[in-house]
Short mmCIF file of N, CA and C in Angstrom, two decimals:
data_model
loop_
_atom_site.label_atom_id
_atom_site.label_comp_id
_atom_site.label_asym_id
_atom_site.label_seq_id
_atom_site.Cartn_x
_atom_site.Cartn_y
_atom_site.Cartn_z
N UNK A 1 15.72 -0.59 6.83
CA UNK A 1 14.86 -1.42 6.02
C UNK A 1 15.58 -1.92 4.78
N UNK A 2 16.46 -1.26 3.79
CA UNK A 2 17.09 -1.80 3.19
C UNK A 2 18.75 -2.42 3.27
N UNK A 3 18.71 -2.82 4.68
CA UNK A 3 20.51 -3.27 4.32
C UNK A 3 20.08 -4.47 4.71
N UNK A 4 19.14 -5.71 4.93
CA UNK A 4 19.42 -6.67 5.13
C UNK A 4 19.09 -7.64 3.32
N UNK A 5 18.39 -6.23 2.79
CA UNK A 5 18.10 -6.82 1.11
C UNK A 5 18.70 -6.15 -0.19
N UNK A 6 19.99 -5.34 0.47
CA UNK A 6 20.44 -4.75 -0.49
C UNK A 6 19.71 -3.71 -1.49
N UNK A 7 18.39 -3.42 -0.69
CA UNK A 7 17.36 -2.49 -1.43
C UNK A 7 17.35 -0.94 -1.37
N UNK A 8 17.31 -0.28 -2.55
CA UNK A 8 17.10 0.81 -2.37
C UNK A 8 15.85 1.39 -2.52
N UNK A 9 14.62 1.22 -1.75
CA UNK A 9 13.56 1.49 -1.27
C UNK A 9 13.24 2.87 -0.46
N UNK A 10 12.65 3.55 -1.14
CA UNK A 10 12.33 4.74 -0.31
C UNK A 10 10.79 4.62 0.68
N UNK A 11 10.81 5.58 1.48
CA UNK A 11 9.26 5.67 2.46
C UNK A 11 8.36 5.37 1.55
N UNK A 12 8.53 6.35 0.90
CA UNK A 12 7.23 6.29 -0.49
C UNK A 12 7.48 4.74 -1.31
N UNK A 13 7.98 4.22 -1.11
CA UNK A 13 7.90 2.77 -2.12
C UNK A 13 7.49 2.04 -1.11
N UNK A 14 7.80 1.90 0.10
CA UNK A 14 7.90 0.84 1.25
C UNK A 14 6.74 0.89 1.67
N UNK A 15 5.81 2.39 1.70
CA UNK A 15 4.68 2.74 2.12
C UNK A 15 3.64 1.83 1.22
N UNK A 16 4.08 1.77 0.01
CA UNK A 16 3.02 1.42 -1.11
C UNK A 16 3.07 -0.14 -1.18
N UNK A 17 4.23 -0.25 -0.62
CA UNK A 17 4.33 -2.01 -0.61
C UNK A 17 3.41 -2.28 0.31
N UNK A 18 3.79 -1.66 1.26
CA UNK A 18 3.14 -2.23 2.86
C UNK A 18 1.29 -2.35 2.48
N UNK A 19 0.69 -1.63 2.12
CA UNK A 19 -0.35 -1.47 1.82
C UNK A 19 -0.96 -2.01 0.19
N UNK A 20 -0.35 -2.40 -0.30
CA UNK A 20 -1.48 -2.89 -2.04
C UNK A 20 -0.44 -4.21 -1.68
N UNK A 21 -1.24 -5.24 -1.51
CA UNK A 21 -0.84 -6.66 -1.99
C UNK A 21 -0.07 -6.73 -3.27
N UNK A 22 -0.70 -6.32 -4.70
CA UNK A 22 0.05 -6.32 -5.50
C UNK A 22 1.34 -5.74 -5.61
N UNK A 23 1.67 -4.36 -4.82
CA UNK A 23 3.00 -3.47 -5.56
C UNK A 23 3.57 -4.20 -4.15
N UNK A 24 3.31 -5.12 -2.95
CA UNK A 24 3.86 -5.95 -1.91
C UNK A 24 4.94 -6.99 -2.79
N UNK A 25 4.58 -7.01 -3.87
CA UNK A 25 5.34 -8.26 -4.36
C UNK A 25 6.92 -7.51 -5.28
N UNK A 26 7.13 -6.67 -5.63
CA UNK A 26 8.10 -5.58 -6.30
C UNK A 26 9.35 -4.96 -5.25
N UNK A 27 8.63 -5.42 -3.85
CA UNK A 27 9.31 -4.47 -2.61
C UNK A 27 9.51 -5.71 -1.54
N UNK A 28 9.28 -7.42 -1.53
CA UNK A 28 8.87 -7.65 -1.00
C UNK A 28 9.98 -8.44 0.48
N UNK A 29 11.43 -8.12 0.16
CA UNK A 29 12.02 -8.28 1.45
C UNK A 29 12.20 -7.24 1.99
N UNK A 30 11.85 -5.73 1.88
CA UNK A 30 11.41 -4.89 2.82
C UNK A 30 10.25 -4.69 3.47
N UNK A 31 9.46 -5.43 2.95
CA UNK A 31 8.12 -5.39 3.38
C UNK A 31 8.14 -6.63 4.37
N UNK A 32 8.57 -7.98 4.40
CA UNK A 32 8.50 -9.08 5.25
C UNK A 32 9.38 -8.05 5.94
N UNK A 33 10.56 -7.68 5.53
CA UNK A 33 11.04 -6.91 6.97
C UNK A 33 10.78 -5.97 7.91
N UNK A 34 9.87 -5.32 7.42
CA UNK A 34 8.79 -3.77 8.29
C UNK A 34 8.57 -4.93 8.90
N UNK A 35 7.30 -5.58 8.35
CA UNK A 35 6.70 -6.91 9.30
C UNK A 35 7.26 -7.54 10.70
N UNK A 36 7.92 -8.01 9.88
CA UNK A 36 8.91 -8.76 11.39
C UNK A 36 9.69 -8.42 11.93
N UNK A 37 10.74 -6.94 11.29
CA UNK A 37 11.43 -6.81 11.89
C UNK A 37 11.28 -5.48 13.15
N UNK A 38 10.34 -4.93 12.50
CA UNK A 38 10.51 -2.89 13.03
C UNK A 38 9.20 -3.38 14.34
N UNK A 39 9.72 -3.03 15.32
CA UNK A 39 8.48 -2.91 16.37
C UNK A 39 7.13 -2.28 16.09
N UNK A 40 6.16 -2.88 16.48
CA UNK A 40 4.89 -2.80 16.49
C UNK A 40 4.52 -1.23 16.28
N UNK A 41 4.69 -0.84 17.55
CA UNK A 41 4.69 1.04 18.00
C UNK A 41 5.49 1.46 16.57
N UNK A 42 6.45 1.30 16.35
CA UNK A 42 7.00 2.18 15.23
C UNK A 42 6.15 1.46 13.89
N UNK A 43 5.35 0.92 13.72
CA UNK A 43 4.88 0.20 12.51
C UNK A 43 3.85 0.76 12.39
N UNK A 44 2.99 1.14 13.64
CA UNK A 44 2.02 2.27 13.40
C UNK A 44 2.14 3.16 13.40
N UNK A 45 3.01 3.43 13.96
CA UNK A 45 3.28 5.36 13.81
C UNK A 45 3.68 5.36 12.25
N UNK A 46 4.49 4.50 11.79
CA UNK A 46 4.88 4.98 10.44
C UNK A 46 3.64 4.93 9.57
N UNK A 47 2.65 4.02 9.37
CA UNK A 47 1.44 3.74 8.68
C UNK A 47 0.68 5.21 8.84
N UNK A 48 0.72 5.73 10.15
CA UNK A 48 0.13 6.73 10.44
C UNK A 48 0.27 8.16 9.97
N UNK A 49 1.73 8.00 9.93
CA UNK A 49 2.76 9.26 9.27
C UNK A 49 2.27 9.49 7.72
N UNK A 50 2.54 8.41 7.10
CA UNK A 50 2.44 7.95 5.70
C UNK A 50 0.74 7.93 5.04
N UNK A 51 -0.16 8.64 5.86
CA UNK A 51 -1.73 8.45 5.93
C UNK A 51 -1.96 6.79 5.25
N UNK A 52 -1.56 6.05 5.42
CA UNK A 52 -2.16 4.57 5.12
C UNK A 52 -3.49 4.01 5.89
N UNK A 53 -4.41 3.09 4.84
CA UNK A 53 -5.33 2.85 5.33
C UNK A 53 -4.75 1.29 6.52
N UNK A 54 -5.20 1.87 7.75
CA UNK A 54 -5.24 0.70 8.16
C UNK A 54 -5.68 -0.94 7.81
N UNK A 55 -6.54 -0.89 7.41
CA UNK A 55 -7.25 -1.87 6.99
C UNK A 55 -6.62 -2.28 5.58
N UNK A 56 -5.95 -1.54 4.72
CA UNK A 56 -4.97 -2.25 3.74
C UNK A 56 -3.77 -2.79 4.26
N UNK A 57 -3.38 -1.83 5.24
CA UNK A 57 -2.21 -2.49 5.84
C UNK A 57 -2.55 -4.05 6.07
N UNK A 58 -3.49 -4.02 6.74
CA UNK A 58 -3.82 -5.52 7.42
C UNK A 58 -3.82 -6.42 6.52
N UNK A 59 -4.87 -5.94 5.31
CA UNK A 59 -4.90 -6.72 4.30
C UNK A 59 -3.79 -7.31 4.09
N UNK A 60 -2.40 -6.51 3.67
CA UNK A 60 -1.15 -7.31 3.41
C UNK A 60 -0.37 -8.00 4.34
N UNK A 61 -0.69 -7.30 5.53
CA UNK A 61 0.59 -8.50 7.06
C UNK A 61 -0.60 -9.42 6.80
N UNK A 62 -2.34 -9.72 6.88
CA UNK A 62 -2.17 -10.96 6.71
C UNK A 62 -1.99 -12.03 5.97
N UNK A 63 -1.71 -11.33 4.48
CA UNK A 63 -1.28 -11.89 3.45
C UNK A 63 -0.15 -12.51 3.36
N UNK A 64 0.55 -11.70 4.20
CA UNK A 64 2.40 -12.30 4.26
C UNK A 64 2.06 -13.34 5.54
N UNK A 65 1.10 -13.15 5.88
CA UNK A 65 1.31 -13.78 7.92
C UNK A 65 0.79 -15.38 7.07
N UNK A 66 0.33 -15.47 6.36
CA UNK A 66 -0.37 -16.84 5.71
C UNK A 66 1.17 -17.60 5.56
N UNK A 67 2.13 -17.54 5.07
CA UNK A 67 3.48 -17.68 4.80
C UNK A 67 4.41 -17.45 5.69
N UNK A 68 4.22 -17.19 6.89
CA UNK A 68 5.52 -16.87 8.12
C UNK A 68 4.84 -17.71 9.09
N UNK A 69 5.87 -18.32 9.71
CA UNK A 69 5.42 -19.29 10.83
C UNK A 69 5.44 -18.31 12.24
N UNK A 70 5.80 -17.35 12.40
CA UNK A 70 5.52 -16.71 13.67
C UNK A 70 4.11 -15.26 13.57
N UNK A 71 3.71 -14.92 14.69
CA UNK A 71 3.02 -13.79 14.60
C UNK A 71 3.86 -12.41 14.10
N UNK A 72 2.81 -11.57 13.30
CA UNK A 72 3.64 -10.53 12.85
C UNK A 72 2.15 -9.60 13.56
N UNK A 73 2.45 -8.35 14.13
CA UNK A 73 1.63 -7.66 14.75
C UNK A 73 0.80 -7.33 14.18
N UNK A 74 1.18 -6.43 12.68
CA UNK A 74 -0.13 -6.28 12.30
C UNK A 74 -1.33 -6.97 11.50
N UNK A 75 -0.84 -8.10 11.52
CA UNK A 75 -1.98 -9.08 10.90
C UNK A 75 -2.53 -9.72 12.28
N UNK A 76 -2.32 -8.84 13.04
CA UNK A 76 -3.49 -9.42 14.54
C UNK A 76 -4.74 -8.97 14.74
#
């Protein structure tokens, strides 16, 4: 998650991105990258690992999905 942005992002930061729209914007080419890049199956298992609310998750893929021209899974 962080070598395509030079980020040093931990679970715990990436987790918090993925989920609050706002702290999404502090983290936010690891977060378009969970999105688009990490397979579906591993995107929930990690949400799952990390106790995240589903439904925040969503909140933010479809926040980012408003701005990406392809489907991202979890804003489905």
């Amino acid at each position: 998650m962080n070598a395509p942005y030079s980020a040093n992002v931990s679970a715990h930061q990436l987790a918090v991105g993925i989920s609050s729209i706002e702290a999404a914007g502090a983290v936010m080419g690891p977060v378009f990258s969970f999105f688009s890049e990490v397979a579906p199956d591993l995107q929930k298992a990690f949400v799952a690992e990390m106790g995240l609310s589903d439904q925040s998750v969503k909140m933010v893929a479809d926040h980012i999905q408003a701005s990406c021209p392809f489907p991202l899974a979890l804003a489905a």
